[in-house]
Short mmCIF file of C-alpha atoms and ligand atoms in Angstrom, two decimals:
data_model
loop_
_atom_site.label_atom_id
_atom_site.label_comp_id
_atom_site.label_asym_id
_atom_site.label_seq_id
_atom_site.Cartn_x
_atom_site.Cartn_y
_atom_site.Cartn_z
CA MET J 844 -18.77 -4.43 21.71
CA LYS J 845 -16.81 -1.77 22.43
CA LYS J 846 -16.67 0.94 19.83
CA TYR J 847 -13.56 3.14 18.84
CA ARG J 848 -13.40 6.71 17.48
CA CYS J 849 -13.37 6.87 13.66
CA ARG J 850 -10.53 8.83 12.15
CA ALA J 851 -12.35 10.05 9.20
CA CYS J 852 -15.78 11.24 10.68
CA GLY J 853 -14.76 11.43 14.38
CA SER J 854 -17.86 9.59 15.75
CA GLN J 855 -17.74 6.71 18.16
CA SER J 856 -18.75 4.38 15.58
CA LEU J 857 -15.39 2.07 14.80
CA GLU J 858 -16.29 -1.47 15.54
CA GLN J 859 -13.35 -4.06 15.20
CA PHE J 860 -13.99 -7.02 12.92
CA LEU J 861 -10.76 -8.60 12.44
CA SER J 862 -7.32 -9.09 14.71
CA LEU J 863 -4.22 -10.56 13.03
CA GLY J 864 -2.45 -10.83 16.47
CA MET J 865 0.67 -9.06 17.93
CA MET J 866 2.51 -7.80 14.94
CA PRO J 867 5.87 -6.56 14.42
CA VAL J 868 6.37 -3.36 12.04
CA ALA J 869 6.15 -5.29 8.78
CA ASN J 870 9.28 -3.45 7.22
CA ALA J 871 11.32 -3.53 10.47
CA PHE J 872 13.69 -6.24 9.05
CA LEU J 873 16.59 -6.90 11.69
CA ALA J 874 20.45 -7.32 11.68
CA LYS J 875 22.00 -10.24 12.84
CA ASN J 876 22.88 -8.18 16.29
CA ASP J 877 19.24 -7.56 17.05
CA LEU J 878 17.91 -10.96 16.89
CA GLY J 879 18.34 -11.59 20.56
CA LYS J 880 16.78 -8.33 21.38
CA LYS J 881 13.04 -7.71 22.37
CA GLU J 882 11.27 -6.44 19.17
CA PHE J 883 8.34 -3.76 19.07
CA LYS J 884 4.91 -5.63 18.57
CA PHE J 885 1.72 -4.13 18.44
CA GLU J 886 -1.80 -5.84 17.95
CA LEU J 887 -2.93 -5.32 14.45
CA SER J 888 -6.50 -5.07 14.34
CA VAL J 889 -8.93 -3.46 11.99
CA GLY J 890 -12.19 -2.16 12.33
CA PHE J 891 -15.44 -0.47 10.23
CA CYS J 892 -17.17 2.82 10.75
CA GLU J 893 -20.81 2.35 10.54
CA ASN J 894 -21.31 5.87 10.33
CA CYS J 895 -19.04 7.08 7.40
CA LYS J 896 -18.20 3.59 6.38
CA MET J 897 -14.35 4.02 6.22
CA VAL J 898 -12.36 0.86 7.12
CA GLN J 899 -9.49 1.64 9.04
CA LEU J 900 -6.89 0.28 11.61
CA ILE J 901 -7.77 0.20 15.23
CA ARG J 902 -4.32 0.77 16.83
CA THR J 903 -1.53 2.35 14.54
CA VAL J 904 2.29 2.90 14.93
CA ASP J 905 3.90 6.34 15.04
CA LYS J 906 4.72 7.55 11.63
CA ARG J 907 8.40 8.33 12.60
CA MET J 908 8.71 4.75 13.32
CA LEU J 909 7.89 3.90 9.73
CA PHE J 910 8.95 6.63 7.66
CA ASN J 911 12.31 7.48 8.33
CA SER J 912 15.86 7.52 6.82
CA ASN J 913 15.67 3.63 6.68
CA TYR J 914 12.70 2.97 4.68
CA ALA J 915 13.01 -0.19 3.37
CA TYR J 916 10.43 0.19 0.02
CA PHE J 917 12.31 1.43 -2.94
CA SER J 918 9.36 1.82 -5.65
CA SER J 919 11.63 1.67 -8.52
CA VAL J 920 12.66 -2.12 -8.08
CA SER J 921 9.44 -3.10 -9.90
CA LYS J 922 9.10 -3.02 -13.73
CA THR J 923 5.64 -3.39 -13.43
CA MET J 924 5.34 -0.30 -11.36
CA GLU J 925 8.08 1.55 -13.51
CA GLU J 926 5.77 1.07 -16.37
CA HIS J 927 2.43 1.72 -14.70
CA PHE J 928 3.71 5.20 -13.47
CA LYS J 929 5.03 6.16 -16.97
CA ARG J 930 1.45 5.71 -17.91
CA PHE J 931 -0.06 7.58 -14.91
CA ALA J 932 2.11 10.62 -15.46
CA ASP J 933 1.43 10.70 -19.20
CA GLU J 934 -2.27 10.59 -18.58
CA LEU J 935 -2.01 13.44 -15.88
CA THR J 936 -0.09 15.34 -18.22
CA LYS J 937 -2.45 15.34 -21.15
CA ARG J 938 -5.56 15.37 -19.26
CA PHE J 939 -4.58 18.10 -16.95
CA LEU J 940 -1.33 20.20 -17.50
CA LYS J 941 -0.64 23.34 -19.15
CA ASN J 942 2.77 24.66 -19.77
CA ASN J 943 4.30 26.29 -16.48
CA GLU J 944 1.84 24.68 -14.24
CA ILE J 945 2.88 22.81 -11.17
CA VAL J 946 2.51 19.25 -10.22
CA ILE J 947 3.09 18.00 -6.91
CA GLU J 948 3.48 14.27 -5.62
CA ILE J 949 2.98 13.44 -1.74
CA GLY J 950 4.99 10.34 -1.32
CA CYS J 951 7.31 10.70 -4.30
CA ASN J 952 9.72 7.84 -3.09
CA ASP J 953 12.56 7.42 -5.23
CA GLY J 954 11.12 9.26 -8.15
CA ILE J 955 9.35 6.80 -9.91
CA MET J 956 6.45 8.59 -11.00
CA LEU J 957 7.65 12.27 -11.27
CA LYS J 958 10.85 11.77 -13.30
CA ASN J 959 8.10 11.12 -16.23
CA PHE J 960 7.00 14.74 -16.08
CA ASP J 961 8.72 17.13 -18.44
CA ARG J 962 10.48 19.54 -16.31
CA ASP J 963 11.17 21.76 -19.16
CA LYS J 964 7.55 22.57 -19.51
CA TYR J 965 6.22 22.12 -15.69
CA LYS J 966 7.42 22.72 -12.42
CA VAL J 967 7.51 19.29 -10.49
CA LEU J 968 7.79 18.93 -7.11
CA GLY J 969 8.04 15.86 -4.45
CA VAL J 970 7.34 15.86 -0.97
CA GLU J 971 8.94 12.34 0.94
CA PRO J 972 9.74 12.53 4.44
CA SER J 973 11.65 9.12 4.05
CA GLY J 974 15.25 10.53 3.94
CA ASN J 975 16.97 7.84 2.21
CA VAL J 976 14.31 7.25 -0.89
CA ALA J 977 13.82 11.16 -1.11
CA ASP J 978 17.86 11.20 -1.76
CA ALA J 979 17.56 8.82 -4.47
CA ALA J 980 14.73 10.86 -6.26
CA ARG J 981 17.17 13.95 -5.70
CA LYS J 982 19.82 11.83 -7.52
CA ARG J 983 17.54 11.77 -10.55
CA GLY J 984 17.77 15.39 -10.45
CA LEU J 985 14.25 15.99 -9.08
CA GLU J 986 13.20 18.70 -6.18
CA VAL J 987 12.23 17.05 -2.96
CA ILE J 988 11.30 18.34 0.21
CA SER J 989 11.92 15.57 2.93
CA GLU J 990 8.86 16.33 5.37
CA PHE J 991 5.56 14.95 6.25
CA PHE J 992 2.87 16.64 3.72
CA ASN J 993 0.28 18.50 5.78
CA GLU J 994 -1.33 21.99 5.93
CA LYS J 995 1.93 23.59 7.29
CA LEU J 996 3.93 22.31 4.76
CA ALA J 997 1.40 23.46 2.02
CA LYS J 998 1.43 26.82 3.12
CA ASP J 999 5.14 26.96 3.02
CA VAL J 1000 5.04 25.51 -0.91
CA LEU J 1001 2.15 28.10 -1.85
CA ARG J 1002 4.47 30.79 -0.55
CA LYS J 1003 7.28 29.84 -2.51
CA SER J 1004 5.93 28.21 -5.59
CA GLY J 1005 2.24 29.01 -5.97
CA LYS J 1006 -0.43 26.94 -6.64
CA ALA J 1007 -0.69 23.54 -7.98
CA LYS J 1008 -2.89 22.24 -10.69
CA VAL J 1009 -2.08 18.86 -10.13
CA ILE J 1010 -1.53 17.25 -6.89
CA CYS J 1011 -0.78 13.21 -7.07
CA ALA J 1012 -0.10 10.23 -4.67
CA ALA J 1013 -0.07 6.52 -5.09
CA ASN J 1014 -0.15 4.02 -2.09
CA VAL J 1015 0.57 7.03 0.08
CA MET J 1016 -2.91 8.39 1.29
CA CYS J 1017 -4.10 5.37 2.80
CA HIS J 1018 -0.80 5.42 4.89
CA ILE J 1019 -1.81 8.88 6.58
CA GLU J 1020 -3.24 8.95 9.92
CA ALA J 1021 -3.65 12.64 9.79
CA PHE J 1022 -5.91 12.25 6.93
CA HIS J 1023 -7.73 15.55 7.39
CA GLU J 1024 -4.47 17.60 7.75
CA VAL J 1025 -3.49 16.50 4.09
CA VAL J 1026 -6.78 17.38 2.58
CA LYS J 1027 -6.61 20.74 4.11
CA GLY J 1028 -3.17 21.12 2.63
CA VAL J 1029 -4.16 20.11 -0.58
CA LYS J 1030 -7.21 22.54 -0.51
CA THR J 1031 -4.85 25.54 0.42
CA LEU J 1032 -2.63 24.29 -2.58
CA LEU J 1033 -5.04 23.64 -5.22
CA ASP J 1034 -5.37 25.92 -7.90
CA LYS J 1035 -8.69 27.13 -9.90
CA ASN J 1036 -9.48 23.90 -11.49
CA GLY J 1037 -6.84 21.71 -9.87
CA VAL J 1038 -6.97 18.18 -9.03
CA LEU J 1039 -6.22 15.73 -6.19
CA VAL J 1040 -5.47 12.51 -8.06
CA PHE J 1041 -4.47 9.41 -5.96
CA GLU J 1042 -4.43 5.71 -5.77
CA ASP J 1043 -4.72 3.05 -3.12
CA PRO J 1044 -5.37 -0.58 -2.83
CA TYR J 1045 -9.08 -1.06 -3.09
CA ILE J 1046 -11.12 -2.17 -0.44
CA VAL J 1047 -13.32 -4.58 -2.83
CA ASP J 1048 -10.16 -6.36 -4.15
CA ILE J 1049 -9.32 -6.94 -0.61
CA LEU J 1050 -12.19 -8.49 0.29
CA GLU J 1051 -12.96 -10.40 -3.13
CA LYS J 1052 -9.16 -11.61 -3.24
CA ASN J 1053 -9.13 -11.91 0.75
CA ALA J 1054 -5.70 -10.20 0.78
CA TYR J 1055 -5.61 -9.81 4.12
CA ASP J 1056 -1.95 -9.14 3.96
CA GLN J 1057 -2.47 -5.77 2.46
CA ILE J 1058 -3.41 -5.18 6.32
CA TYR J 1059 -0.33 -3.63 7.99
CA ASP J 1060 0.92 -0.80 10.05
CA GLU J 1061 1.33 1.27 6.94
CA HIS J 1062 -1.94 0.95 5.77
CA VAL J 1063 -4.15 3.10 8.00
CA PHE J 1064 -7.26 3.27 5.85
CA TYR J 1065 -8.73 0.65 3.56
CA PHE J 1066 -10.70 3.01 1.02
CA SER J 1067 -14.10 2.77 -0.84
CA VAL J 1068 -15.71 5.33 -3.09
CA LEU J 1069 -18.55 5.49 -0.71
CA SER J 1070 -16.21 6.25 2.60
CA LEU J 1071 -14.12 8.67 0.52
CA ARG J 1072 -17.21 10.38 -0.63
CA ASN J 1073 -17.99 11.20 2.79
CA LEU J 1074 -14.64 12.17 3.97
CA PHE J 1075 -14.02 14.67 0.82
CA GLY J 1076 -17.84 15.92 1.22
CA GLN J 1077 -16.91 17.29 4.75
CA TYR J 1078 -14.23 19.77 2.52
CA GLY J 1079 -16.61 20.92 -0.17
CA MET J 1080 -14.72 18.65 -2.37
CA GLU J 1081 -16.33 15.38 -4.54
CA ILE J 1082 -14.61 12.35 -6.61
CA PHE J 1083 -15.36 13.09 -10.36
CA ASP J 1084 -13.81 10.13 -11.74
CA CYS J 1085 -12.54 6.63 -10.43
CA GLN J 1086 -10.78 3.93 -12.34
CA ARG J 1087 -9.81 0.40 -11.16
CA GLN J 1088 -6.17 -0.19 -11.54
CA THR J 1089 -4.51 -4.03 -11.53
CA THR J 1090 -1.36 -2.62 -9.46
CA HIS J 1091 -0.79 -4.08 -6.26
CA GLY J 1092 -3.39 -6.72 -6.27
CA GLY J 1093 -5.93 -4.28 -7.25
CA SER J 1094 -6.36 -0.58 -6.76
CA MET J 1095 -8.63 2.36 -7.20
CA ARG J 1096 -7.50 5.47 -8.62
CA TYR J 1097 -9.72 8.62 -7.41
CA TYR J 1098 -9.90 12.20 -9.31
CA VAL J 1099 -11.03 14.91 -6.81
CA CYS J 1100 -11.72 18.39 -7.30
CA ASN J 1101 -13.73 21.39 -5.38
CA LYS J 1102 -17.21 20.75 -5.94
CA GLY J 1103 -18.66 21.65 -9.09
CA ASP J 1104 -15.15 22.32 -10.92
CA TYR J 1105 -15.18 19.15 -13.10
CA ALA J 1106 -18.53 17.20 -14.53
CA VAL J 1107 -18.75 13.87 -12.40
CA ASP J 1108 -18.26 10.67 -14.42
CA ALA J 1109 -20.66 8.02 -14.85
CA SER J 1110 -17.66 6.03 -13.24
CA VAL J 1111 -18.53 7.35 -9.68
CA THR J 1112 -22.06 6.23 -9.65
CA LYS J 1113 -21.14 3.05 -11.39
CA ALA J 1114 -18.71 2.45 -8.44
CA ILE J 1115 -21.00 3.44 -5.59
CA ILE J 1116 -23.51 1.15 -7.09
CA GLU J 1117 -21.47 -1.70 -7.12
CA GLU J 1118 -20.16 -1.10 -3.72
CA GLN J 1119 -23.66 -0.94 -2.34
CA GLY J 1120 -24.24 -3.96 -4.17
CA LYS J 1121 -21.65 -5.95 -2.29
CA SER J 1122 -22.99 -4.78 0.83
CA LEU J 1123 -19.68 -2.53 1.72
CA GLU J 1124 -21.91 -0.53 3.86
CA LYS J 1125 -22.65 -3.40 6.20
CA ILE J 1126 -20.54 -4.85 9.33
CA ALA J 1127 -21.43 -8.22 8.14
CA THR J 1128 -19.39 -8.04 4.95
CA TYR J 1129 -16.20 -7.48 6.86
CA GLN J 1130 -17.36 -10.32 9.52
CA LYS J 1131 -17.42 -12.74 6.85
CA PHE J 1132 -14.26 -11.85 5.23
CA ALA J 1133 -12.77 -12.11 8.92
CA ASP J 1134 -13.89 -15.84 8.81
CA ASN J 1135 -12.09 -16.44 5.00
CA VAL J 1136 -8.77 -15.03 6.43
CA ASN J 1137 -9.20 -17.66 9.36
CA ARG J 1138 -9.78 -20.24 6.85
CA SER J 1139 -6.83 -19.10 4.49
CA ARG J 1140 -4.39 -19.43 7.43
CA GLU J 1141 -5.58 -22.75 8.32
CA MET J 1142 -4.74 -24.00 4.84
CA LEU J 1143 -1.71 -22.58 4.41
CA VAL J 1144 -0.40 -24.12 7.75
CA ASP J 1145 -1.69 -27.18 6.42
CA LEU J 1146 -0.01 -27.21 3.06
CA ILE J 1147 3.11 -26.47 4.46
CA LYS J 1148 3.06 -29.02 6.85
CA LYS J 1149 2.42 -31.26 4.40
CA ILE J 1150 5.22 -30.38 2.12
CA LYS J 1151 7.82 -30.50 5.07
CA SER J 1152 6.50 -33.87 5.87
CA GLN J 1153 7.60 -34.93 2.21
CA ASN J 1154 11.36 -33.48 3.33
CA LYS J 1155 10.82 -30.80 0.33
CA ARG J 1156 12.39 -27.47 0.92
CA ILE J 1157 10.49 -24.48 1.02
CA THR J 1158 11.70 -21.06 0.82
CA GLY J 1159 10.16 -17.48 0.55
CA TYR J 1160 10.01 -15.48 -2.51
CA ALA J 1161 10.03 -11.43 -1.95
CA ALA J 1162 10.93 -9.99 1.48
CA SER J 1163 7.83 -7.82 1.34
CA SER J 1164 5.68 -6.23 3.96
CA LYS J 1165 2.80 -8.26 2.80
CA GLY J 1166 5.14 -11.29 3.83
CA THR J 1167 5.70 -10.10 7.24
CA VAL J 1168 1.70 -10.07 7.67
CA VAL J 1169 1.31 -13.78 6.36
CA LEU J 1170 4.15 -15.31 8.10
CA ASN J 1171 3.61 -13.76 11.59
CA TYR J 1172 -0.27 -14.34 11.39
CA CYS J 1173 0.13 -17.83 10.42
CA SER J 1174 3.24 -18.48 12.78
CA ILE J 1175 5.53 -19.83 9.83
CA THR J 1176 9.24 -19.25 11.15
CA ASN J 1177 12.70 -20.13 10.20
CA ARG J 1178 12.14 -23.63 11.19
CA ASP J 1179 9.62 -24.00 8.09
CA ILE J 1180 11.33 -21.60 5.50
CA GLU J 1181 14.55 -21.94 4.86
CA TYR J 1182 15.40 -18.16 3.32
CA ILE J 1183 13.59 -15.42 1.68
CA SER J 1184 14.96 -14.45 -1.61
CA ASP J 1185 15.08 -10.66 -2.54
CA ASN J 1186 16.32 -8.28 -4.72
CA THR J 1187 16.37 -5.19 -2.89
CA PRO J 1188 20.44 -4.55 -1.73
CA THR J 1189 19.30 -3.20 1.62
CA LYS J 1190 17.26 -5.84 2.71
CA ILE J 1191 19.98 -8.89 1.91
CA GLY J 1192 21.72 -10.11 4.84
CA LEU J 1193 19.01 -8.61 7.30
CA TYR J 1194 16.17 -11.11 8.90
CA SER J 1195 12.33 -11.16 8.54
CA PRO J 1196 10.74 -9.28 10.99
CA GLY J 1197 8.97 -11.22 14.02
CA THR J 1198 9.88 -14.77 12.10
CA HIS J 1199 13.64 -14.39 11.62
CA ILE J 1200 13.86 -15.83 8.49
CA PRO J 1201 17.24 -14.65 6.70
CA ILE J 1202 16.91 -12.58 3.78
CA VAL J 1203 19.48 -13.74 0.67
CA SER J 1204 19.83 -12.31 -2.58
CA GLU J 1205 18.15 -13.90 -5.85
CA ASP J 1206 21.30 -15.40 -6.75
CA VAL J 1207 20.79 -17.72 -3.66
CA PHE J 1208 17.69 -18.89 -5.18
CA HIS J 1209 18.93 -19.38 -8.31
CA ARG J 1210 22.03 -21.22 -7.23
CA ASN J 1211 20.20 -23.55 -4.81
CA PRO J 1212 16.75 -23.25 -5.90
CA PRO J 1213 14.28 -25.13 -3.36
CA ASP J 1214 11.61 -27.39 -4.42
CA TYR J 1215 8.91 -24.81 -3.45
CA ALA J 1216 8.58 -21.23 -2.71
CA LEU J 1217 6.02 -19.46 -0.76
CA LEU J 1218 5.06 -16.42 -2.80
CA LEU J 1219 5.15 -13.49 -0.55
CA ALA J 1220 4.54 -10.85 -3.54
CA TRP J 1221 1.34 -12.44 -4.90
CA ASN J 1222 0.73 -8.99 -6.56
CA TYR J 1223 3.68 -9.59 -8.98
CA ALA J 1224 2.83 -13.06 -9.24
CA ASN J 1225 3.00 -12.87 -13.34
CA GLU J 1226 6.21 -11.06 -13.36
CA ILE J 1227 7.89 -13.35 -11.06
CA LYS J 1228 6.55 -16.46 -12.55
CA GLU J 1229 7.85 -15.37 -16.08
CA LYS J 1230 11.41 -14.26 -14.51
CA GLU J 1231 11.85 -17.55 -12.52
CA LYS J 1232 9.98 -20.14 -15.24
CA ASN J 1233 13.60 -22.21 -15.87
CA THR J 1234 14.00 -22.90 -12.45
CA GLY J 1235 11.64 -25.53 -12.06
CA VAL J 1236 10.46 -24.08 -8.43
CA LYS J 1237 6.89 -24.57 -7.74
CA PHE J 1238 5.14 -21.54 -6.09
CA ILE J 1239 2.87 -21.50 -3.27
CA VAL J 1240 0.51 -18.86 -3.06
CA HIS J 1241 -1.49 -18.07 -0.01
CA ILE J 1242 -4.67 -16.16 -1.23
CA PRO J 1243 -7.64 -16.42 -1.78
CA TYR J 1244 -6.65 -19.69 -0.52
CA ALA J 1245 -3.41 -21.81 -0.06
CA ARG J 1246 -2.42 -23.73 -2.86
CA VAL J 1247 0.56 -24.55 -5.41
CA ILE J 1248 0.25 -23.13 -8.52
N1 SAH A 2110 4.37 6.56 -4.56
C1 SAH A 2110 5.29 5.18 -4.32
C2 SAH A 2110 5.60 5.03 -2.78
C3 SAH A 2110 4.82 4.62 -1.93
S1 SAH A 2110 5.18 4.35 -0.37
C4 SAH A 2110 4.74 3.92 -4.86
O1 SAH A 2110 3.52 3.89 -5.17
O2 SAH A 2110 5.72 3.39 -5.16
C5 SAH A 2110 4.54 5.07 0.55
C6 SAH A 2110 5.45 6.32 0.52
O3 SAH A 2110 4.53 7.20 1.26
C7 SAH A 2110 6.93 6.53 1.75
O4 SAH A 2110 8.03 6.78 0.66
C8 SAH A 2110 6.46 7.31 2.52
O5 SAH A 2110 7.82 7.93 2.87
C9 SAH A 2110 5.88 8.41 1.97
N2 SAH A 2110 4.76 9.10 3.13
C10 SAH A 2110 4.18 8.67 4.31
N3 SAH A 2110 3.60 9.40 5.13
C11 SAH A 2110 3.62 10.35 4.28
C12 SAH A 2110 3.26 12.04 4.42
N4 SAH A 2110 2.49 12.32 5.45
N5 SAH A 2110 3.57 13.01 3.44
C13 SAH A 2110 4.10 12.78 2.28
N6 SAH A 2110 4.68 11.41 2.06
C14 SAH A 2110 4.64 10.29 2.84
ZN1 ZN A 2111 -16.60 7.42 10.62
#
């Protein structure tokens, strides 16, 4: 079996366990004019490093192609996430911040989290390379540097503002191929007793929910406590607390400090024992996941075929990046799905990457509801079911296996 170089530990121990085939960029929604043109595609495949246990993409897409002024994801479109980040900011404030200290968020997007910190008491700074979402944060009065976070940027910030007590990030660290650059930058910037707190989709949830649609171009890494412990260990840092979150289909929040600054909470040992119990250190676990993913595809394809044969109408609900993965991997196109409804204004009028299904507003969905809607944002199932309960539309979910809910 061919082995690749691991981005986390540098050894030639990365082994592929799953390919989702040729895939467009998940958020590369197309304008009508682009439909005839050739789309950029790459093979979306993931591997496991036997040496340091890090799960990661085999091939990646240039970050400037993903994070630019056309970034499609505005964090604040979800009410669930608004509430989540309010609680997250409150916790960081109470637990770590004293007056006049600095909090920096890496990948602050439209300011969904940072806006919750009291700017009269603390210095609040965002780093956000995608210009359009950074502008949205600035409109809220937040100070944002529109660049990729790395060691050089950290040194600039250090000169201008001084050391940070809290550096936080949500759904960002797993996006950054140059993870070592980020850790070096964090080390540069962290004050005495400073903390790095970040959260990302958790590999245990991905495996247990069969959530293969978490795998796409933007997600380079799929973290476990085990793999991150190895990574931060290279820098004299350690995870001193970790807490599971229900967001994005199941995430883990990691609290990291320079070794010895904080007492290590029992949650860390507990998580490691659990991960070992689930054989996260063995490639066989990931090969089994790959089998489940294949089966999930067969079931979804069969279910859609069956519904179509009854002459029922099917649409997609939410033009998410997860949706791009599911539709392309399962070869579901504009022949199977009439339209995808979404509430992000910038996506409406465009077409889904690879599968060319028109994206329409939620008004269209409400005016002309289908018989079935394929839920392409299963992580918001509760929020969506509640919102659409009066439409009579039946929702199809594809994971852990395809069914009507
Ligand atoms: N924190 C928000 C946004 C997540 S989307 C939330 O949880 O909703 C990921 C964000 O990370 C994007 O806004 C992207 O522009 C940003 N990002 C990607 N690479 C980055 C880097 N190297 N430094 C800082 N931000 C980055
Ligand atoms: Zn490795």
